Tab-separated table of C-alpha atoms in Angstrom:
chain	number	residue	atom	x	y	z
A	989	LEU	CA	-18.491	9.951	-49.314
A	990	ILE	CA	-22.128	11.555	-48.117
A	991	SER	CA	-24.747	10.986	-50.148
A	992	GLN	CA	-28.096	12.284	-48.638
A	993	THR	CA	-27.004	11.561	-45.283
A	994	ASN	CA	-29.113	12.439	-42.648
A	995	VAL	CA	-25.962	13.123	-40.078
A	996	PRO	CA	-25.822	16.475	-38.858
A	997	MET	CA	-23.366	17.596	-41.470
A	998	GLU	CA	-24.677	21.446	-40.581
A	999	LYS	CA	-22.994	20.364	-36.959
A	1000	LEU	CA	-20.026	18.859	-38.221
A	1001	VAL	CA	-18.614	21.059	-40.517
A	1002	THR	CA	-17.942	23.798	-37.879
A	1003	GLN	CA	-16.387	21.187	-35.459
A	1004	ASN	CA	-12.826	20.780	-37.560
A	1005	ILE	CA	-13.931	17.174	-38.315
A	1006	PHE	CA	-13.356	18.114	-41.396
A	1007	MET	CA	-9.711	19.214	-43.786
A	1008	ASP	CA	-9.562	21.541	-45.614
A	1009	ILE	CA	-9.432	19.973	-49.164
A	1010	ASN	CA	-7.837	23.212	-50.474
A	1011	SER	CA	-4.970	21.336	-48.578
A	1012	ILE	CA	-5.022	18.647	-50.936
A	1013	LEU	CA	-5.544	20.383	-53.871
A	1014	GLU	CA	-3.148	22.826	-53.805
A	1015	SER	CA	-0.357	19.607	-53.587
A	1016	ASP	CA	-0.926	18.240	-56.786
A	1017	THR	CA	1.828	18.226	-59.253
A	1018	SER	CA	0.840	15.680	-61.007
A	1019	SER	CA	0.205	16.420	-64.955
A	1020	ASN	CA	-3.234	16.791	-64.467
A	1021	PRO	CA	-4.502	18.650	-61.427
A	1022	LEU	CA	-7.414	19.449	-60.596
A	1023	ASN	CA	-8.969	22.937	-62.732
A	1024	LEU	CA	-12.401	23.923	-60.530
A	1025	ILE	CA	-13.312	26.514	-63.194
A	1026	GLU	CA	-14.262	23.620	-64.804
A	1027	TYR	CA	-16.686	22.870	-62.562
A	1028	ASN	CA	-20.103	24.963	-62.143
A	1029	GLN	CA	-18.998	27.805	-59.156
A	1030	TYR	CA	-21.798	28.015	-56.928
A	1031	VAL	CA	-22.238	24.959	-56.470
A	1032	MET	CA	-18.930	24.305	-55.483
A	1033	ASP	CA	-18.260	27.166	-53.650
A	1034	ALA	CA	-21.532	25.983	-51.466
A	1035	GLY	CA	-17.985	23.783	-49.603
A	1036	ILE	CA	-16.027	26.670	-48.281
A	1037	VAL	CA	-16.775	27.421	-44.570
A	1038	GLY	CA	-15.224	29.818	-43.410
A	1039	GLY	CA	-12.625	30.380	-46.267
A	1040	LYS	CA	-11.486	26.620	-46.043
A	1041	ARG	CA	-13.215	24.264	-48.345
A	1042	TYR	CA	-14.991	20.725	-46.189
A	1043	PHE	CA	-16.868	18.679	-49.110
A	1044	ILE	CA	-17.027	18.735	-52.568
A	1045	PRO	CA	-20.268	18.723	-54.259
A	1046	THR	CA	-20.049	15.846	-56.502
A	1047	SER	CA	-23.709	16.051	-57.937
A	1048	TYR	CA	-27.062	18.207	-57.200
A	1049	SER	CA	-30.879	18.281	-57.333
A	1050	PRO	CA	-33.258	21.524	-57.749
A	1051	ASP	CA	-35.991	22.378	-55.596
A	1052	VAL	CA	-38.709	23.065	-57.783
A	1053	VAL	CA	-42.092	23.255	-58.689
A	1054	VAL	CA	-43.981	23.487	-62.131
A	1055	ALA	CA	-47.473	24.256	-63.620
A	1056	SER	CA	-48.617	26.422	-66.099
A	1057	CYS	CA	-48.589	30.557	-67.060
A	1058	GLU	CA	-52.542	29.590	-67.233
A	1059	ASP	CA	-52.923	28.054	-64.035
A	1060	LEU	CA	-51.637	30.978	-61.997
A	1061	ALA	CA	-53.181	33.723	-64.805
A	1062	GLU	CA	-54.840	35.183	-61.814
A	1063	ILE	CA	-51.630	36.107	-60.226
A	1064	SER	CA	-49.872	38.429	-62.746
A	1065	ASP	CA	-46.522	38.285	-61.271
A	1066	ILE	CA	-45.676	34.698	-60.767
A	1067	ALA	CA	-46.827	33.989	-64.224
A	1068	GLY	CA	-44.382	36.421	-65.340
A	1069	THR	CA	-40.478	35.034	-65.585
A	1070	SER	CA	-40.150	35.423	-61.789
A	1071	GLN	CA	-38.537	32.089	-60.812
A	1072	GLN	CA	-38.835	32.513	-57.133
A	1073	LEU	CA	-41.803	31.657	-55.195
A	1074	THR	CA	-42.276	33.260	-51.593
A	1075	TYR	CA	-43.691	32.222	-48.461
A	1076	SER	CA	-46.572	35.050	-49.539
A	1077	ASP	CA	-46.980	33.662	-53.080
A	1078	ILE	CA	-47.067	30.405	-51.696
A	1079	VAL	CA	-49.823	31.979	-49.125
A	1080	LEU	CA	-51.528	33.762	-51.768
A	1081	ILE	CA	-52.102	31.077	-54.385
A	1082	SER	CA	-53.944	28.638	-51.777
A	1083	GLU	CA	-56.645	31.594	-51.056
A	1084	LYS	CA	-56.745	32.013	-54.744
A	1085	TYR	CA	-57.275	28.479	-55.451
A	1086	LYS	CA	-59.165	26.359	-53.478
A	1087	SER	CA	-58.145	22.764	-54.600
A	1088	TYR	CA	-55.189	20.709	-53.435
A	1089	LEU	CA	-51.954	22.658	-54.277
A	1090	PHE	CA	-49.809	19.510	-54.620
A	1091	SER	CA	-49.712	15.661	-54.835
A	1092	GLU	CA	-48.779	14.688	-51.926
A	1093	ASP	CA	-49.961	16.042	-48.771
A	1094	ASN	CA	-46.989	16.271	-46.794
A	1095	PHE	CA	-45.477	18.233	-48.978
A	1096	ALA	CA	-46.633	21.865	-47.644
A	1097	LYS	CA	-45.708	20.366	-44.181
A	1098	SER	CA	-42.181	20.389	-45.696
A	1099	ILE	CA	-42.409	24.016	-46.824
A	1100	PHE	CA	-43.067	24.612	-43.034
A	1101	TYR	CA	-40.094	23.242	-41.765
A	1102	THR	CA	-38.028	24.997	-44.370
A	1103	CYS	CA	-39.491	28.026	-43.306
A	1104	ILE	CA	-38.506	27.587	-39.932
A	1105	ASP	CA	-34.802	26.291	-41.125
A	1106	GLY	CA	-34.140	29.423	-42.598
A	1107	GLN	CA	-34.661	31.197	-39.242
A	1108	VAL	CA	-31.631	29.098	-38.105
A	1109	ASP	CA	-28.083	30.050	-38.049
A	1110	THR	CA	-25.812	26.785	-37.207
A	1111	ASP	CA	-22.337	28.879	-37.984
A	1112	ALA	CA	-23.646	31.802	-35.999
A	1113	LYS	CA	-25.375	29.408	-33.443
A	1114	THR	CA	-28.060	32.087	-33.218
A	1115	ALA	CA	-31.864	31.860	-34.310
A	1116	ASP	CA	-34.720	34.683	-35.274
A	1117	PHE	CA	-38.250	33.443	-33.967
A	1118	ASP	CA	-39.314	36.683	-32.843
A	1119	ASP	CA	-39.568	38.717	-36.734
A	1120	ARG	CA	-42.899	39.894	-37.202
A	1121	GLU	CA	-43.336	38.367	-40.491
A	1122	PHE	CA	-41.889	34.991	-39.965
A	1123	ILE	CA	-44.622	34.335	-36.897
A	1124	GLU	CA	-47.625	35.077	-39.266
A	1125	THR	CA	-45.983	32.938	-41.979
A	1126	LEU	CA	-46.220	30.383	-39.935
A	1127	ASP	CA	-49.853	31.073	-38.819
A	1128	SER	CA	-50.861	31.155	-42.931
A	1129	LEU	CA	-48.800	27.733	-43.639
A	1130	LYS	CA	-50.317	26.158	-41.079
A	1131	GLY	CA	-53.804	27.062	-42.724
A	1132	ILE	CA	-52.130	25.517	-45.747
A	1133	VAL	CA	-51.278	22.180	-44.431
A	1134	ASP	CA	-54.409	21.521	-42.832
A	1135	SER	CA	-55.975	22.486	-45.839
A	1136	ASP	CA	-53.423	19.640	-47.840
A	1137	ASN	CA	-54.052	16.809	-45.081
A	1138	ASN	CA	-57.913	16.826	-45.881
A	1139	ALA	CA	-56.435	14.782	-48.728
A	1140	GLY	CA	-56.455	11.987	-45.734
A	1141	GLY	CA	-53.411	10.192	-47.483
A	1142	ARG	CA	-55.465	8.708	-50.687
A	1143	TYR	CA	-53.896	9.706	-54.147
A	1144	LEU	CA	-55.331	13.186	-55.605
A	1145	GLN	CA	-55.930	12.288	-58.946
A	1146	ARG	CA	-54.155	14.929	-61.281
A	1147	ASP	CA	-57.198	17.449	-61.772
A	1148	GLU	CA	-57.315	17.870	-58.037
A	1149	TYR	CA	-53.857	19.665	-57.529
A	1150	LEU	CA	-52.203	22.718	-59.347
A	1151	PHE	CA	-48.725	21.896	-59.132
A	1152	SER	CA	-48.291	19.385	-61.820
A	1153	MET	CA	-44.748	18.643	-60.120
A	1154	ASP	CA	-43.550	19.391	-56.833
A	1155	GLY	CA	-40.131	18.853	-55.431
A	1156	ARG	CA	-36.332	17.051	-56.575
A	1157	TYR	CA	-36.868	15.664	-60.243
A	1158	SER	CA	-33.806	14.091	-62.942
A	1159	ILE	CA	-33.776	16.800	-65.502
A	1160	PHE	CA	-35.337	14.213	-68.119
A	1161	ASP	CA	-38.812	13.980	-66.257
A	1162	LEU	CA	-38.791	17.956	-65.692
A	1163	ALA	CA	-38.622	18.147	-69.512
A	1164	ALA	CA	-41.037	15.471	-70.075
A	1165	GLU	CA	-43.245	18.023	-67.991
A	1166	VAL	CA	-42.593	20.740	-69.809
A	1167	CYS	CA	-43.525	18.725	-73.196
A	1168	ARG	CA	-46.345	17.962	-71.860
A	1169	ILE	CA	-47.365	21.181	-70.665
A	1170	SER	CA	-46.568	22.643	-73.833
A	1171	GLU	CA	-48.214	20.033	-76.089
A	1172	LEU	CA	-51.580	20.840	-74.282
A	1173	GLY	CA	-51.515	24.318	-75.104
A	1174	GLU	CA	-50.031	26.009	-72.389
A	1175	THR	CA	-47.197	27.528	-71.287
A	1176	PRO	CA	-44.492	25.628	-68.722
A	1177	LEU	CA	-43.141	27.392	-65.631
A	1178	ILE	CA	-40.489	25.989	-63.860
A	1179	LEU	CA	-40.778	27.762	-60.219
A	1180	ASN	CA	-38.302	27.630	-57.041
A	1181	LEU	CA	-40.218	26.581	-53.681
A	1182	PRO	CA	-39.676	28.592	-51.026
A	1183	THR	CA	-36.187	28.164	-48.981
A	1184	LEU	CA	-33.941	29.016	-47.093
A	1185	HIS	CA	-32.624	32.252	-48.821
A	1186	ASN	CA	-33.508	34.841	-51.419
A	1187	GLY	CA	-33.512	33.223	-55.381
A	1188	THR	CA	-33.321	29.609	-56.958
A	1189	SER	CA	-31.355	26.372	-55.066
A	1190	ALA	CA	-30.984	23.340	-55.205
A	1191	GLN	CA	-29.765	20.089	-52.959
A	1192	ILE	CA	-26.378	18.767	-53.044
A	1193	ASN	CA	-26.847	14.724	-53.394
A	1194	ASP	CA	-23.750	13.824	-53.129
A	1195	ALA	CA	-20.146	15.536	-51.293
A	1196	ILE	CA	-16.351	14.113	-50.477
A	1197	PHE	CA	-15.627	14.853	-47.070
A	1198	ILE	CA	-12.475	14.102	-45.831
A	1199	ASN	CA	-11.719	13.362	-42.319
A	1200	GLU	CA	-8.492	15.670	-40.487
A	1201	ASN	CA	-6.745	12.725	-39.579
A	1202	CYS	CA	-6.656	11.411	-43.348
A	1203	LYS	CA	-3.104	9.658	-43.724
A	1204	ASN	CA	-4.134	8.608	-47.304
A	1205	LYS	CA	-4.114	12.353	-49.336
A	1206	GLU	CA	-3.190	10.742	-52.235
A	1207	VAL	CA	-5.972	7.752	-52.811
A	1208	ALA	CA	-8.432	10.863	-51.660
A	1209	LEU	CA	-7.684	13.458	-54.592
A	1210	GLN	CA	-7.505	10.189	-56.972
A	1211	PHE	CA	-10.948	10.003	-55.964
A	1212	ILE	CA	-11.880	13.130	-55.795
A	1213	LYS	CA	-10.858	13.377	-59.627
A	1214	PHE	CA	-12.005	10.017	-60.761
A	1215	ALA	CA	-16.226	11.296	-58.700
A	1216	LEU	CA	-15.299	14.638	-60.818
A	1217	SER	CA	-13.841	13.614	-64.327
A	1218	GLU	CA	-16.109	13.470	-67.442
A	1219	LYS	CA	-16.558	10.147	-67.625
A	1220	THR	CA	-18.084	9.658	-64.132
A	1221	GLN	CA	-20.316	12.760	-63.892
A	1222	SER	CA	-21.958	12.290	-67.637
A	1223	ASN	CA	-22.194	8.650	-66.116
A	1224	MET	CA	-23.694	9.121	-62.849
A	1225	THR	CA	-26.448	11.749	-65.104
A	1226	GLY	CA	-27.284	9.894	-68.024
A	1227	ALA	CA	-25.820	12.706	-70.455
A	1228	ASP	CA	-24.766	9.938	-73.023
A	1229	ILE	CA	-27.871	8.729	-73.273
A	1230	ILE	CA	-29.893	7.030	-76.206
A	1231	GLU	CA	-33.513	7.709	-75.678
A	1232	TYR	CA	-36.095	8.689	-72.814
A	1233	ASN	CA	-37.585	6.091	-71.103
A	1234	PRO	CA	-39.218	6.799	-67.634
A	1235	ASN	CA	-39.225	3.952	-65.846
A	1236	VAL	CA	-35.106	3.774	-66.896
A	1237	SER	CA	-34.329	7.316	-67.104
A	1238	GLY	CA	-35.836	7.846	-63.563
A	1239	GLY	CA	-33.003	5.505	-62.230
A	1240	PHE	CA	-30.367	8.375	-62.978
A	1241	GLY	CA	-32.019	9.896	-59.859
A	1242	GLN	CA	-32.547	13.697	-59.434
A	1243	SER	CA	-28.666	14.328	-59.831
A	1244	TYR	CA	-27.036	17.160	-62.410
A	1245	PRO	CA	-23.185	16.955	-62.510
A	1246	VAL	CA	-21.104	19.630	-61.660
A	1247	HIS	CA	-19.261	19.164	-64.114
A	1248	ASN	CA	-19.870	23.043	-66.423
A	1249	GLU	CA	-19.038	20.358	-69.957
A	1250	VAL	CA	-21.408	17.527	-69.286
A	1251	MET	CA	-23.845	19.949	-68.193
A	1252	ASP	CA	-24.328	21.036	-71.266
A	1253	LYS	CA	-23.744	17.485	-73.032
A	1254	LEU	CA	-27.514	17.222	-70.703
A	1255	PHE	CA	-28.531	19.878	-72.444
A	1256	GLU	CA	-28.372	18.881	-75.811
A	1257	LYS	CA	-29.533	15.849	-74.995
A	1258	CYS	CA	-32.968	16.684	-73.902
A	1259	SER	CA	-33.559	18.824	-76.913
A	1260	SER	CA	-32.034	16.240	-79.099
A	1261	ILE	CA	-34.365	13.278	-78.056
A	1262	SER	CA	-38.151	12.262	-77.920
A	1263	PHE	CA	-40.390	11.997	-75.129
A	1264	ASP	CA	-43.137	9.624	-76.844
A	1265	LYS	CA	-42.784	7.298	-74.463
A	1266	ALA	CA	-43.877	9.010	-71.471
A	1267	PHE	CA	-46.417	10.153	-73.385
A	1268	ALA	CA	-47.794	7.642	-74.284
A	1269	GLU	CA	-48.019	6.506	-70.913
A	1270	SER	CA	-49.346	10.098	-69.717
A	1271	TYR	CA	-51.907	9.881	-72.167
A	1272	GLN	CA	-52.282	5.831	-73.725
A	1273	ASP	CA	-56.647	6.063	-73.034
A	1274	SER	CA	-56.855	9.417	-75.694
A	1275	LEU	CA	-57.605	9.707	-79.328
A	1276	ASP	CA	-56.120	13.899	-78.872
A	1277	ILE	CA	-52.720	13.870	-78.226
A	1278	ASN	CA	-50.291	12.909	-81.129
A	1279	THR	CA	-47.999	10.874	-78.914
A	1280	SER	CA	-45.421	10.178	-81.802
A	1281	ASN	CA	-42.002	12.871	-81.926
A	1282	ILE	CA	-42.678	14.389	-78.860
A	1283	ARG	CA	-39.614	16.315	-78.242
A	1284	LEU	CA	-38.861	20.425	-76.118
A	1285	SER	CA	-39.145	23.168	-78.305
A	1286	ALA	CA	-36.570	25.772	-78.678
A	1287	GLU	CA	-38.445	28.037	-75.957
A	1288	ASP	CA	-38.885	25.870	-73.760
A	1289	ALA	CA	-35.255	24.330	-73.752
A	1290	GLU	CA	-34.341	27.378	-72.972
A	1291	HIS	CA	-36.718	27.931	-70.286
A	1292	LEU	CA	-35.077	24.904	-68.787
A	1293	ARG	CA	-31.516	25.711	-69.415
A	1294	LYS	CA	-32.246	29.720	-68.242
A	1295	TYR	CA	-33.440	28.170	-64.811
A	1296	ILE	CA	-30.947	25.593	-64.193
A	1297	GLU	CA	-28.637	28.329	-65.259
A	1298	ASN	CA	-29.271	30.878	-62.756
A	1299	ILE	CA	-29.189	28.667	-59.277
A	1300	ARG	CA	-27.218	30.363	-57.196
A	1301	ASN	CA	-27.848	29.028	-53.819
A	1302	PHE	CA	-26.694	25.509	-53.022
A	1303	SER	CA	-26.608	23.311	-49.516
A	1304	LEU	CA	-26.605	19.496	-49.145
A	1305	HIS	CA	-29.244	17.778	-48.656
A	1306	ASN	CA	-31.358	17.250	-45.223
A	1307	ALA	CA	-28.901	19.854	-44.070
A	1308	TYR	CA	-31.275	20.025	-41.224
A	1309	SER	CA	-32.806	16.834	-40.814
A	1310	ASN	CA	-31.824	16.163	-37.494
A	1311	TYR	CA	-32.970	19.771	-35.787
A	1312	ASN	CA	-36.218	18.514	-37.713
A	1313	ASP	CA	-37.076	15.004	-37.179
A	1314	LYS	CA	-35.084	14.864	-33.348
A	1315	VAL	CA	-35.044	18.376	-32.201
A	1316	ILE	CA	-38.928	20.290	-33.313
A	1317	ASN	CA	-40.954	17.390	-34.321
A	1318	SER	CA	-42.802	16.916	-31.971
A	1319	ILE	CA	-43.665	20.318	-31.062
A	1320	THR	CA	-44.656	21.176	-34.367
A	1321	GLU	CA	-46.565	18.178	-35.131
A	1322	ASP	CA	-48.102	19.501	-31.439
A	1323	TYR	CA	-48.896	23.138	-32.992
A	1324	LEU	CA	-50.233	21.596	-36.582
A	1325	SER	CA	-52.267	19.878	-34.547
A	1326	SER	CA	-53.664	22.233	-32.882
A	1327	LYS	CA	-51.871	21.139	-29.388
A	1328	ILE	CA	-50.234	24.330	-28.296
A	1329	SER	CA	-51.216	27.776	-29.392
A	1330	LEU	CA	-48.970	29.747	-32.108
A	1331	PRO	CA	-46.983	31.369	-29.139
A	1332	GLN	CA	-46.768	28.767	-27.014
A	1333	PHE	CA	-44.627	26.816	-30.336
A	1334	ILE	CA	-42.437	29.803	-30.808
A	1335	GLU	CA	-41.549	30.103	-26.723
A	1336	ARG	CA	-40.765	26.027	-27.039
A	1337	LEU	CA	-39.202	26.456	-30.072
A	1338	LYS	CA	-36.425	28.954	-28.828
A	1339	ALA	CA	-35.768	26.425	-26.222
A	1340	VAL	CA	-35.147	23.221	-27.557
A	1341	THR	CA	-33.048	25.381	-30.675
A	1342	ASP	CA	-31.131	26.781	-28.158
A	1343	ILE	CA	-29.738	23.437	-26.252
A	1344	TYR	CA	-28.912	22.375	-30.420
A	1345	LEU	CA	-27.233	25.402	-31.569
A	1346	ASN	CA	-24.842	25.010	-27.944
A	1347	GLU	CA	-24.496	21.027	-26.850
């Protein structure tokens, strides 16, 4: 079981270290064989590489930023129905809004790394760092990293940054933030950060891999069934909680179930529970906000559901962490601190990435 690991899984998957799990699933002669139709097709298919199912995802988390349509009113295309932010959008927003974009200064830097990762194909062992649009985007993103780093690592107040959420959150915390924005008389907007793919995306938190030399296939199959069962999926993601408490419900982390019926239960739970406690904490000193019986409106619940159900691209959590941390970190930090020029950075990026892909 791989859980948010920093092991270079993106390379191990292509080196025949893991078993094709389809062979185990197809050999199941029990009265209750696993039926993958009951699970999110898009996240389950992420485990298939080259026609072989190398891993079984058991949970995932969307990559999101949250704002209001009013916050982004000056950029009508983004404030409309789009769910996907592009790198160009991030640059445009930074130019339009002089405040900090994110609550944490390292978040802009993570987008910079993701932009580089998107040019690397570990399966084909190729990288394209000569694309003109990519090079121009890196130059622009560096400016955003510089701007957000001006905070000096201090804690930013809410009115100092644009996006009220950035990263990965439990569905309850995400729903609570949607409620908060609506209660302020604004229109919530959930957007996907620029990622390795076009379209909305999510990271796979937990996945089951099986060693190619596994001698306990029957036991492995039972564990897969256990991890994917409705009971386990519900317990893992909080689908059966009685009430929302921001200090407790967040303990489910950012896990979203791959089981379709459990996901439906989560949507129903978000629509039925009250988010009073989240508001009581956020507005405990305000006399202008009614913090009782705060619930998702039908419209907001549909917006939340539509966003999550439209996610099409799934990748392993921190799939490129080894590459980012150990291969390109030093030269990237040199560029971001202006110790080397952009052309020098591109040439060094090519050199170290070629070694990484072919070692």
